[in-house]
Each structure stands twice: as structure tokens, then as C-alpha cells.
Amino acid sequence: MSSLKEECGVVGVFGDPEAANLIYLSLYALQHRGQEACGIITLDEGRMFAHKAFGLVGDAFNREVLQKLVGDRGVGHNRYSTHGGRSMQNIQPFYFKTPYGHFALAHNGNLTNANDLRKKLEAEGSIFQSSSDTEIFMHLVAKSRADSILGRIKEATKQVRGAYSLVILTEDRLFALRDPFGFRPLVLGRKGGAAIVASETCALDLIDAKFEREVAPGEIIEISAEKIQSHINGQRPEQRHAFCSFEPIYFARPDSVIFSEPLYEVRKNLGRELAAESGVEADVVIAVPDSGVPMAIGYSQKSGIPHEVGLVRNHYIGRTFIEPTQSIRDFGVRLKLNPVESVLRGRRVIVVDDSLVRGTTSVKILRMIRSAGAKEIHVRIGSPPITHSCYYGVDTPSRDKLLAAQKNVKDICEFIGADSLAYLSVDGLQRALNDQAKTKYCYACFSGNYPEEICSEILPQPTDAKGPGLRAKC
Amino acid sequence: MSSLKEECGVVGVFGDPEAANLIYLSLYALQHRGQEACGIITLDEGRMFAHKAFGLVGDAFNREVLQKLVGDRGVGHNRYSTHGGRSMQNIQPFYFKTPYGHFALAHNGNLTNANDLRKKLEAEGSIFQSSSDTEIFMHLVAKSRADSILGRIKEATKQVRGAYSLVILTEDRLFALRDPFGFRPLVLGRKGGAAIVASETCALDLIDAKFEREVAPGEIIEISAEKIQSHINGQRPEQRHAFCSFEPIYFARPDSVIFSEPLYEVRKNLGRELAAESGVEADVVIAVPDSGVPMAIGYSQKSGIPHEVGLVRNHYIGRTFIEPTQSIRDFGVRLKLNPVESVLRGRRVIVVDDSLVRGTTSVKILRMIRSAGAKEIHVRIGSPPITHSCYYGVDTPSRDKLLAAQKNVKDICEFIGADSLAYLSVDGLQRALNDQAKTKYCYACFSGNYPEEICSEILPQPTDAKGPGLRAKC
Amino acid sequence: MSSLKEECGVVGVFGDPEAANLIYLSLYALQHRGQEACGIITLDEGRMFAHKAFGLVGDAFNREVLQKLVGDRGVGHNRYSTHGGRSMQNIQPFYFKTPYGHFALAHNGNLTNANDLRKKLEAEGSIFQSSSDTEIFMHLVAKSRADSILGRIKEATKQVRGAYSLVILTEDRLFALRDPFGFRPLVLGRKGGAAIVASETCALDLIDAKFEREVAPGEIIEISAEKIQSHINGQRPEQRHAFCSFEPIYFARPDSVIFSEPLYEVRKNLGRELAAESGVEADVVIAVPDSGVPMAIGYSQKSGIPHEVGLVRNHYIGRTFIEPTQSIRDFGVRLKLNPVESVLRGRRVIVVDDSLVRGTTSVKILRMIRSAGAKEIHVRIGSPPITHSCYYGVDTPSRDKLLAAQKNVKDICEFIGADSLAYLSVDGLQRALNDQAKTKYCYACFSGNYPEEICSEILPQPTDAKGPGLRAKC
Amino acid sequence: MSSLKEECGVVGVFGDPEAANLIYLSLYALQHRGQEACGIITLDEGRMFAHKAFGLVGDAFNREVLQKLVGDRGVGHNRYSTHGGRSMQNIQPFYFKTPYGHFALAHNGNLTNANDLRKKLEAEGSIFQSSSDTEIFMHLVAKSRADSILGRIKEATKQVRGAYSLVILTEDRLFALRDPFGFRPLVLGRKGGAAIVASETCALDLIDAKFEREVAPGEIIEISAEKIQSHINGQRPEQRHAFCSFEPIYFARPDSVIFSEPLYEVRKNLGRELAAESGVEADVVIAVPDSGVPMAIGYSQKSGIPHEVGLVRNHYIGRTFIEPTQSIRDFGVRLKLNPVESVLRGRRVIVVDDSLVRGTTSVKILRMIRSAGAKEIHVRIGSPPITHSCYYGVDTPSRDKLLAAQKNVKDICEFIGADSLAYLSVDGLQRALNDQAKTKYCYACFSGNYPEEICSEILPQPTDAKGPGLRAKC
């Protein structure tokens, strides 16, 4: 039950008369990647149709809205929930009308040289509508002197750094591109004659589309009515990739296959490695739902200690909850989870969770488990300690709020109230990810070794932006 | 993933200045018992305050609404979702102003002589506002000549038959009563000086209240500022009880203790009994979430076959979903569940589910599992075949739509597309429920042996009621 | 610009396949009679369809809602705006299901023996849903032992006293009835084969229906598919009628014909009488819009002093307005009216208004006129001083808030800041109403001579009713 | 009751802690200038706060929204209602963040070289968010190389042609500017220490501000905390002005003073001139409300024929109305107006209206008047025939839909069903406007003599803009 948040899910459809419906369902399948807001833009006979709204996909769209989104092509976007102010302007997909036709784009990731580019563009007279780094890409395309859209996109990619999985819709093309490191996932599928691009394969499953392949790091896929072409992104794709390791650990859905790995198996492996590295005598293994469940099953299978449901998740969590003024201890966690006393009372319990970020939720969960009668609590974390911030699209807190950047494991164990605590080692993680060569994944949040050089200077937000936002400048 | 629906969850609070907040949270914890509508009524210095709305508790209430529900006492209700029309008039709690003060009530259950009583009351000039059988109870109280509220309530209980777990709020009392058979659960808890009554213990857990005991079948608990008194219901409580066996099989939350049994353990026992009765060689045991999960774990532990997550549930299910006009095979089920191919491909799979009602959903789930590569599918159901309708508050379809009333097991196995199918025996169920003497639970839906005589004549609805509604007359 | 409020507008349609649309438009035409809430109930093949909501007709209904209100017959109601709490339960039409079929009714007026009847009914076990006196009528019908609906209605009318213009819809009948005094208007019209009943003729005009005649005081009109029959109300219609004189003075629309008089001419006559009784030298006559306009024109024509638009009314008045914390003098009135300086500066101005109730608005209007430069202000009121409360459906304030019950004309003149003030005499009013015999209209609010005996005891509200409500008991 | 529509009302406030409330009330007073949408932007300590919505001011804003619009300065805008699609992007005020601070603007008018400028800007890489010509002004400011905001604004005004009354808010300044012809009105007022800019004086009246003077044609007023400075607009103000003559005829409120004339008197003069030019024997003069009322009064005073209210306006017009499928003749007009039969029956009626555009509404009104019994109908129009389109902000239909561009007066008289018809002459109009020298007002819609050269080529909309939009290119 990580408190980490990612920035988005993206979808593109080209060549299906029900494009809006398919995008809508794909966004629904990708809802776990962003719950703040969502949007769909379609194109039909030279006209663009858009609907964007705050809230979940199932609330933001209805039949009437979808029927107005006509056309056989479109793009969609899910945005994650920030805690501060929110602006309609920041809901994607973004779009604008150019002299050479419509242009819409949806972005998952984070550009690391956004501030510099924005300042330069504003000085030249560009007007920004949002505080999103994604809009920079649009201005770079608008100002490019290349004589084709593909050329303009390539010129733009030459100037940006950082993480981007992008889908772009123009008058007669759908482009799907991924930065050379491949931080964020992006997959290509087919449904009849239509091409589908989406952040994860679970979106393809829901709409009965066939998974074809990943969009490669550093690749631009150009989809038209005639053909699908692959181009090399302006920047040379490097040998070394940097897939986000938190996608398999926590973000992606366990039924997805991303970075070519079936996630359920990766998560079970994380549990197995954990059991091998940090075994402990106990009566029962329980998971913190939901990403911890396959890890707990893996741990149980490796260790032979039975897996039980020790924490029941409430499925009807609403938007906001009104807390009584009288204190209900650990109120927020209780709304989501309730311990099963018959599983816990008098037992030595192994609690498997995917990660520890701030640790505040774990304190409450362990307190609930303890008060339900657990005799011993042994916490096992399916990932290494997070000691550094992410600049590639994961909304990590600043280092002073990262538990593992501030305390050693012993102190953390005490802080959360466990009898023992163990993290998975980076080696164990790499084994589970099948990346012993260490050239596929990004482990920067565990090590501080960023794939690109990151300046130490963290600039204030370029506008009165409402999100938390991490921006770095070199 | 039973398609059975129950009629309600009820809550009462007496003696806490934040009564509305506590009822709200309790209803939230009881949301699984009814998702169509909800309501809260509180009482303060002789004035009643009410809010009722369609939708989930988390949507229907907000801070502003709750702040208007002042008072240290109140009652609340969750109503289940019907598919047909719905009427604001049917949302509970019901209330009316009497010459002797306010009167509000919330009901879980179903009266079996509702039609007769309603006709009689209407002939005498009573005006009904709803199509609910619950309103009958109010009119019986209003027309009673007894000189106390307790006396009026007793007179009313003498006239009604069937299932009722009721909470009643008057000017200075909270009453909690349960019919002599005890069909539906009702528990009493304490939070500081306040008394709490709720359908299940999970409601007490969320608000940090202490579970005290069940309201006994045939008991009227009278709660006032001074004391809590227990009365015998007008009808003599009989030796034989008739707790609904579908509460532990499916309805109640696994972290609840009802009818004095911890449900998670009961469900695991159902799985164990199933494994003992109907073992089969296989590679993996998977559950149809969520009530099937403890059963699958029990099955796995008994059989030694590993339990895996073979079906992933989508947590963001919205109100309604727009289906593309192009057919997506098994669309409705796909929205809720997605198979995990890496678990299923090439495997012999045991699928554990809580019950089979119409079987239509199972057909789709098995098709998905099969197309994800399962080599064999062995379905194991944690309850006996349902062959008869329920008249006590469970919304069972009519017999011609009950799969097991129409087909034998072999035909059902074929119909749903399984390689083998086994139900739990009634004996196995009784062992799991610890009811070998067969005096505690109602098994009528498996056997047709109803606790009371039920007329064969099923009357049409007394009004143009919108719900499906089952009514029986003798 | 009287601050008096009336209780309602009512409509009934029988025999038009678009009944709901016609009722909706009629309510829209009768919007001036009530702006708090509105509702429509229709009947089709034994099923009732209802929609009720707070707000104006144009906001409360839309195409989708109207399409669901199927059937060729129905009743509708507009409710006036109270300032205190409001309850969904009080929105009319009311309806209930009886053993002899559906029964819906809409009421304009006020029963003067409501308290007594309610107490008696509650003691017998009747359950009330609203705090409205209208519900009493329903219970009297439900408890009647007469063997026809007409008989039941007659029995009910024998028991109630006060003002009622009622439309009642049953399975196969539409009834329209008016109390023997005829306090409130009610007219019958025809549109093709359909019968229409409405509070005022302007509703007939909008839907292109032909005005046929008034429903007579003490008459029950029974409309069925076969014929229209006239019955004498249970109480003998008396020689003396008591039409509300404030209907022509203020409530009704100037394009309506009610109590057989064209209202525009009555209002012009009021102005003429006023000029004849209380002439004064001046440069210009202006009206307080809107009911004052025909009076000002009458005054101008009689006196020869030119009529000008001295106060411009804002047509976009919304629901609520946010007042700045810094004081804007006479803010509330400025939102509605703005003086035209070029008409007023340096002039001697006659201001014609329909009535003076509390006088607080007049103070503000006169201050605006004065500050726009008027040299002299002579106020002329088109009705006599209001000195007594109304118990027949007009929401007059209590006597201590009635300006003319507390002050003499000279003091009122000073209080509102006029240079002179004159009211119309009761004789003048009777001439304008063509009621020199004084047997047609009720003048109780000007004289205290009530048509029926009214007890001095004003009882508190029978329930925690939210409206202001005037109730009298004998 | 002209069917012409204007584009907007604008407001700016500088120096009042309740800026948002004052703008809100001003927009409310200017609601007649635009009903489609409205918006307010305020500035406080370097942060901008915005709220924009479709609908009337009274619906779009509430207390909560206004409280969030903090700051002592801001701008507001009302937008007129188009019939086609509508886009959130087109709601003003527009704003953007520049490297030199915030910039917000609100515009009334229409630029005549919008297409050319837009094409040029897009070719240089500017991204447009709306289809509004107003956004062009923002891009010109953003791309200017001047070193002050004033300089940038001046550079922008040098490039645009056509009609603009603009209010611009920057970090520490409020600018108010008007094009050299002064097509649209704009006035300056004071309220305590605060400066107020608004389209009409009626906005100043409502908020108790003092009218100071008009913003002069070709003037830029720069308001800061220290002082108010007047600058000459980049273009030399010419001798000849071109105030829109439809502002006094129809658009502006009769209680406003614009172009230094009190509108009520101008309208009465129009009626007087009409009576002098085109007298006819008749019994009664009636107005088509509302702008026709002062004209009818003027006509009556000049001719001696009495003025009466012959058409009653319904004050509760909602957003949309559901028309019955059965035809109600002249349904749309009936919703707004109802004839007063007692005024019309058997009379020779003079009907005074402000203008005739398409004539379709007049046909219906005359038919209603005729069926209410009028013996003769003489239509008198308070303006000359409209024969040409407007390119300066009035939404005139194309010439083929302009009645007077297609038919002569006799044919029009027949078409609308009148017994006689007369328009005011251009000379009469100029006398009423006190513009005998013909240098103050624009009469292009009556004559085709445009103040600037207008190309005959009417280009299609530059984007898939939703509004009707007239654009001309030279």
C-alpha cells in the first residue's frame, strides 16, 4: 500500500469507428495510474471533439458525452491526484489548432529541463496555458521550422530531457513515442484493423485488443491509415535503459505485462527473494493489500508458512470522508482496512508490504494488527529502502520526508512498531526483475544513481502551479 | 461473486454527541449490505433531522449535511440496489410525527404477511407512502391502543410474521428488536457511554466501539438515558432459530463476527469441507473474488494445491458503464475481473466460488479463464445448490431462473463450461457452520423446508412498487 | 411591488395525450403564484408518475423528465417561497394509493380548522407525512365510509373550513372544487377534447386553450371520459361570496380574467379612483413595477399628468445575491430597480404602488428616487391600508408588523419619506371592483370583518413544520 | 424586442478590497449585454484567481466562489449567447502568465483584421487556445519587444483594426482602452478610493459608484495605486467617431447614460420623431417590451393617443422550454408575451418596436394581437431599415436574412401582417441622437457606409470555432 503516486495513464486509438468508447474503457482499465482527472479527444473529418473533467473515468463520462466524441481516432489521459489546488487547464490531453491542422497530445512522465525551456519560450512570446511540463512539448512543435509533423516532433524530442511516453494525434496520424531511456511503459496493440497504444496491457485486455509489442525506448511509431512505421527518436537510443522499477513493484496492475515481464510473477518473485533473504519463524503470512498480495503468496510458498487474509479492504471508498471530532485512533487507515481478529490473535505474523515511503500508514496498520491480538509482527518489504527522490514522474516526497533517507533500519523498525523489519536487497530486486546486468531498470530512488545528471538545484515552480511538482535544472 | 442481493444494513446510536457521524461511518462499513440508497435520522431536543439520498454513503453525505444532523441519537439505513424503478419514498429510515412524539425506524428483513396487513390497514383509512413492507410496522404502531411506546411496538410485533431486525428511535428511547427466528443479524456495542446497534460487528470496529453481544432472536432491547432493558418480543421465542446461512456464505463481511461465528474462519471451513468432499488433481487453486478468497485459501490448505491470484478485480467500478456497440465478449465481467495469464496458461485450475445462482456470470468467467490458457477448469462451489426462493429478505430470483432448480449438476457443469463441478453438501455446510443439530440456521433455499409455513400463492405487488419484491400470503 | 405572498397555483388536465407538457406550461404561466417548488403527477393505465422539485418550473423540469410523465391526465402545483426551512414532503401535488385506486390532489388556499382536524386524525392512528393542511383533506377522504370517490370528497368538504381551490385526480376522474366562499380563483377551459382547470386564465392562453367559465364557489366539477358534471359541494353555497380582493390588486397576472373581471382594467380603475380621490399637482406619474404600472397609467389618464418610466426593473434576478460587506445603501432594492435620473431630476413625482405592507421597501425606493433628484414625492397606494391578517391563504405578517395596523397615515408618510401619501378608500376599491353591494369580495384585511368567525387563539404549528404558516382555531 | 445580439459587457475594479463582489454586481447590472457565460479574474499578491462558467451571473457565482476571488483588483466579462456550439475556452476574461507577471483582459467589440493577424502569429509558432479574436491581442502583447506593459499594449493597438473596448489587468495596473472610433461604450467611475471601469453607467449605479467620465475614443487610461494617467492610443484618434447607434436604440439599459446621452430620453425622442414623421389615426399605442416602452410613451405624448400595456411580459423565462409536439401557434412568442384582450379588442392599435431584423417574431406578435381582437394594427419602428451587416461586434445576420435588404417597406408590411408600417428615417434618428453633423455615430447597418474600408471577402472562420462570428479581411 505504497503512498507513491504516478503521473498518468495514456491511450491512443486509430482506425476504429468507436474510438471514444475504446479510449474510455482503456482509461477505465488504467484508472490506477491516475484518479484526479481524465480526458478524451477525438478527431473526425477535420474537427476535434474534447471532454475533460475532474474525477474518475466512470463519473466523468456518460453515454451522451461519449456519443459526441465522434471519429475513428483519438487520445486519452488519466491524471493522478495531487493534494493541493487543481486546475482545469492542467487536464490532458492538451490540444491546439495549427496552420497544418489539429494537434493533441497525452503525456506520461516528467521532463527534467522543463524550467529552462519554458523560460526561453516565454521570452520569445509563447503563451502558456498550464503549469504542466507537457505544454512545453507543444510549443516546441509549434515553433519548429521542420516541414512535416514528424520532423517537428523529432526537433522537439531533441530539446527535451527526462521521461516521456507520449501519444500524439494529428489530422491523419497517431504517433506513439518513448524517451530513449524508456522510463515509462507504452505498448502497441491491434483490434481488428485498428491500432491501439496504451500505458499497460490490461487496457488492451479489457477492450479485447491483441498485445503486439512494446513501443521501444527511443522509438517513434507513426500510425496512418496506410501503414505503421517505426522511426528512431531524435536522440540516439542508448545501450542503457532505465525502466522504472516501481512500475512492477507497485504502480502497474498485476495482470499487466510491462517491460516484457508478467507482473504477477515478478511480484511473487519479490516475495520469494524476500523469504530467502530474510526468513523468520512465524505462524502466518499476511499482505497489506493489494500490491502486497502476490508478494505474500510468494513469501508463503517459499517459506511454507501459510498465507491468510489478515486485513480486509473496504471496496466502497468514497471521495472524502468526514472524520468525527472525537478521535478514532488510526481513522484514515480503518476506513480502508480492517484486521481479521481470528487470523491474528495469538499468532506470530509476517506482514508483507510493497514499500515504505513515509511510514506513517505502516505505524497505524501495525497498531491495528497488534490490537487485534498479534503476538509478534515481522514486517517484510518487497523493495529496498527509498533514499532518493524521483525526477522522472513519480511523486516521491522530498528527502527529509523519506523515512529511509532519515533513519536506519533498526530505527525504522522501532518507529513503525514491528518486532522485526527487513527490506529486500537491491540484488534481490534485480534478480526478481531478471536484471542482473543492471542495464534495464532505473534504481535511482534506492541508490541516488540517476541515469542522467540531475542538478542539485531544485527550482521553485515556474508559475503559481497548484501541484507539488518536482523540477530539476542543470 | 454471488448475484444474490440482500435488503439492508441498519444502525442505531444513542448517547453520543456525534451520533450522525458515527451512524454515517457505520453505514459506510455496512455498505456491502445495500448500495442503492441510504439515510440517517437524528433527534435533538424534540426535533428530527433527516437526510436520505440515492447512492453510496460516501456520495450521499458530506460535512455540511452531517453538521445539520444534530443530536446525540439517531438511526441509519443502507438499501440494496434494485434494477427497476426506484422511489425516494422507499428510502429508509422511515419516520412520522405522532401525538406522543417522533418515531423513526430502519428495517432489515422481509415480512411474509405484508399483503394481508396492508389491505386491512388501507381499508381502515391508513395512507401508505411507500411500497415497502416496513411502513406496515409504522401503521400498526400508530393504530395501537397500548399506552406506551413499548406496548405499541409489542402489539405490532404480535401481528407481523417473517424476518425483521429493527432499530426504532423515539423521543427518548432507542429500541433494537429481532424476530423470534433471528433471520437477520443485529449486534449491540458500546462506545464510551453510548449504545450502538448495527447489523454487523465490522461497523463497530470502524468507529472504535466495543462489541457487547448479539441482540437475541425474539428480544426487544430498550435503550434510554438511564438504562438498557431487555424485553421478550410479543411472540414467544422458539427453541428453533433460523439464522440466514447466506450471511456467512456470502453477505456479511469476512472481518465480521455474526451469529457468534468469525466469518473468515467459517469461509475457510467451507473451502476445507469442499476439498475434503470433492478433491481433484490440479496445479493451482484460484478464487472468484471476494467472498471466494477465504474458501480458496481453505481449499488450498486442505488439499496442498497452491493458491494463486488468477483473477484481478478492478477497484474503480463506477455506477454505469457504456458498452461499445461492437461486441466485446463477456464485457460486463471483464469490467470487474481480468484473468492473470501467467497463473493460468497450461495449468489445471480449481476455481472456488461461493454460490451459483443463475450461472450466467460463471459462464463468462470460465470462458475468460479458458482463453487465458487454462488446460482444465474444476469449479468448486462453497454452498449447496440453491433450489428454492427466499421469503426472508434475500432477493433470490424465481425458481425458473434458479439454475439448480432447473438442471442437474452434470448439466450445469456443461452449461458453465467446466471440466468438473462440485457443490458443497448440506452436511458439509452444517459442519462448517457448526450446526450439526440443524436448529440454528435456515437452509430453506437449499431444501424448501421453510421455518414457517409459506403459502404457494405468490401475490402480485400491492402497489405499483418499483422493486422486484417477493411477497407471500397464507 | 407588494411583499405579500400567496400559497399556490394549481392545474389539472384531463384527456390530452400531452397532459404533462400542458401542465408544465400552465405552471410556467402561473409561476407568479409560487416560486419555491413545483410538481406534476400524471396517470396512465393505472400507474402514477410524479416529479417534484424545489425551484422554478423552467429549472425543475426538462424534456427527459416530462417524457417520463406519461398519460393523458394529470395535476400540477406551484408553491410559494417561504423564508424558513423547506421540506420535500410539503411539495404538492400530494398523492396516495388507495384500495380504490390512485388519488392525487393540489390545493390553493388555507383551511382554518386544520389543527383540530389533524389532532383528531392522529389520535385515530393516521400518519401525517407533511406539515401541510392539505394532507388533512387526503386523510378525510381515506377515512370516509362513502361508497364512491365523489361521496368521499363530499364528506371531506363537510368537515373542512376556510379557503380551498382543489384539483383532484383519481383513476378515471378529474375533480375541480372551490369552497363556498370562493376565496381563491379557479377556471375551467377546453382544448380540443380535453378539459383544463387552472388558477388563472393566463394559463389557458399560453396553451391555446379556450376559457369556458369559472368553477363556481361551492361547486364540485367532475370530469370523466364521458362527461363533465357539476355537483353542489357538501356545504350549501351561501349568498355571500368572499373573493380575495388582493387577487386583482396584486397577485394575479394583468392579462388574466378572474372573478369575471379583466384585471388590467380593474387595475387601471384603481388608478383612476385614486386620482379622483387624492389628486395632487405634479409633473410626472411613475409606477413601482409591475403591478403598479396599469394603476399609474389609469392615474395619468384621469389626471392628465404624464406617465413615465421612472424605475427600471432588472430582468435577470437570480436566486440569491451576495451582498458586499461594505454597505451599499438600499442594496436589495437596487438589485431589482434603478431610478431613471432624466425622468426624476427637478420634478414633482407621483409614485403609484399597489399596497404598503411593512413599508420597508418603500423607504428604500423613495430614498433612491429622492437621490435621483426628485423635488417632491407623492405616494399613491392603489388599495386601502392593510390592518388585519389573512387566514385564507395570503401570507400576511402578524399585526405588529403591518404598518397600517401600527401607524396612522401621517406617520406612515413620514416613515417612508414622502411629501404626501394617500391610500385608496374601501369605497373606491369597491367601485373599481364593481362590488358596490359588497357581497362579492373579502375585505377582511382592510376591515377585520372575516367572512367566517375566526378564533382569536392562534395556535403554534402542529408539527415542527418549516413554513411560517398561519393557523386559526375556533 | 430586437433579435440582435451584442458581444459583451466588461468591468474592471482597482483598489477595493471587495473587488470580486463589485465586479460580480457590475456584471449582474450588465447582464443584458451577454447571457451565455461570464467570468471574473482577480489578483492578490502576485497570484491570479479565476472563475468562469456558462450561464447567468446569478447562477455562475455564489458566496463560496466569490470568497476565493481575493484581491483588491480584477476584471470581469459577460458573454452573449450564441446558438451553436460553445466552448469553455472562449469564456473571458482571458489570462496568461508572462515573464513580467500576470496579464488578464476582457474585450467588448470585434477586430476586423483578426484573420490576417492570426495566420501570421500561428506561422510564427503562437498557439491559440480559443477561436476568439480577443486572444490575438494577447499574443501581440506577448510578442512585443517594448520594455513596458504600456509600450506592449500600444504596440498591439497599432496592429489591430476594428472595435475594442478593453480592460486589462496586470500585476500593478488596470488599463482601460477604447478604439479611436469609439464603437463600443466604456465609462470610468470612482467608489471611494477605487477606480471602476464598466461598459455602462448602470453598473456604477448598482454598486453606488460615482460616474466620472467616458473613456475617450482612442484613449488608454492607466490606473495604478498612485495615479490615473491618460495616454493616447497608438493610433491617432480621428476627428470622426463612430459610436454604435444600436446601443441607444436597443442594447443599453434605459437607465444608463452612454455616449453622454441619457438613454431613456433618446428612446422617447425616437418615439416622438416617429409620431411626427408617420402619424396615423388610432385608439391606442402599445409597445413591444422592453426597449419599445419609452418609444411608445414618446409616441403617445407627441400624438396624444393613449399608451396602454397591450402585451404582458412573463418574468420567469427559464433556460429552455419544452414545446408540446402538438402545435401551439406562435409558441415561442407566447412564452414571453401575452396580449391583454381588454386593451386590444375592437381597437385601432399602434405597435411600437425598436427594430425589425428578420421579422419572424413580429409576424407572431401581430398574429396574437390580431386574434385578441385588434381592428387595425399600425406598426411603427424606432429605427431605419437595417440593410447591411455589422463588423464591429453586433451579431447581425447575413444580408440574405435581413428583411429590409430583401424587401421593400410595402412587402414587409404585408409579410408581418400589419395594416400599415413605418420606419424612422435616418434623419429622424440623427435628430433623436443629437448628431445632425453625422460625425458621432456609426450608421453603417442602415447605409452600408462603414467607417473603415471593409473587404467584400468574408472569410470562413479560422478554426472550427463554435460561434457564428463575422470576420472580414482587406
PDB file of C-alpha atoms in Angstrom, chain D residues 25 32 101 153 181 185 190 202-203 206 243 257 292 324 373 473:
ATOM      1  CA  LEU D  25     -22.625  43.030  -9.114  1.00  0.00           C
ATOM      2  CA  HIS D  32     -28.407  42.390 -20.750  1.00  0.00           C
ATOM      3  CA  GLY D 101       3.828  38.975 -14.463  1.00  0.00           C
ATOM      4  CA  ILE D 153      -0.197  47.442 -25.262  1.00  0.00           C
ATOM      5  CA  PHE D 181     -13.705  55.303 -33.402  1.00  0.00           C
ATOM      6  CA  PRO D 185     -19.070  52.372 -24.799  1.00  0.00           C
ATOM      7  CA  ARG D 190     -14.990  56.122  -8.643  1.00  0.00           C
ATOM      8  CA  CYS D 202     -25.993  51.293 -14.762  1.00  0.00           C
ATOM      9  CA  ALA D 203     -23.176  49.112 -13.380  1.00  0.00           C
ATOM     10  CA  LEU D 206     -25.795  49.383  -8.646  1.00  0.00           C
ATOM     11  CA  PHE D 243     -20.465  55.244 -31.764  1.00  0.00           C
ATOM     12  CA  VAL D 257     -26.046  57.287 -19.761  1.00  0.00           C
ATOM     13  CA  GLY D 292     -40.152  49.783 -27.159  1.00  0.00           C
ATOM     14  CA  PRO D 324     -45.517  20.205 -26.911  1.00  0.00           C
ATOM     15  CA  GLY D 373     -59.409  41.411 -31.373  1.00  0.00           C
ATOM     16  CA  LYS D 473     -10.314  40.844 -44.438  1.00  0.00           C
TER      17      LYS D 473
END
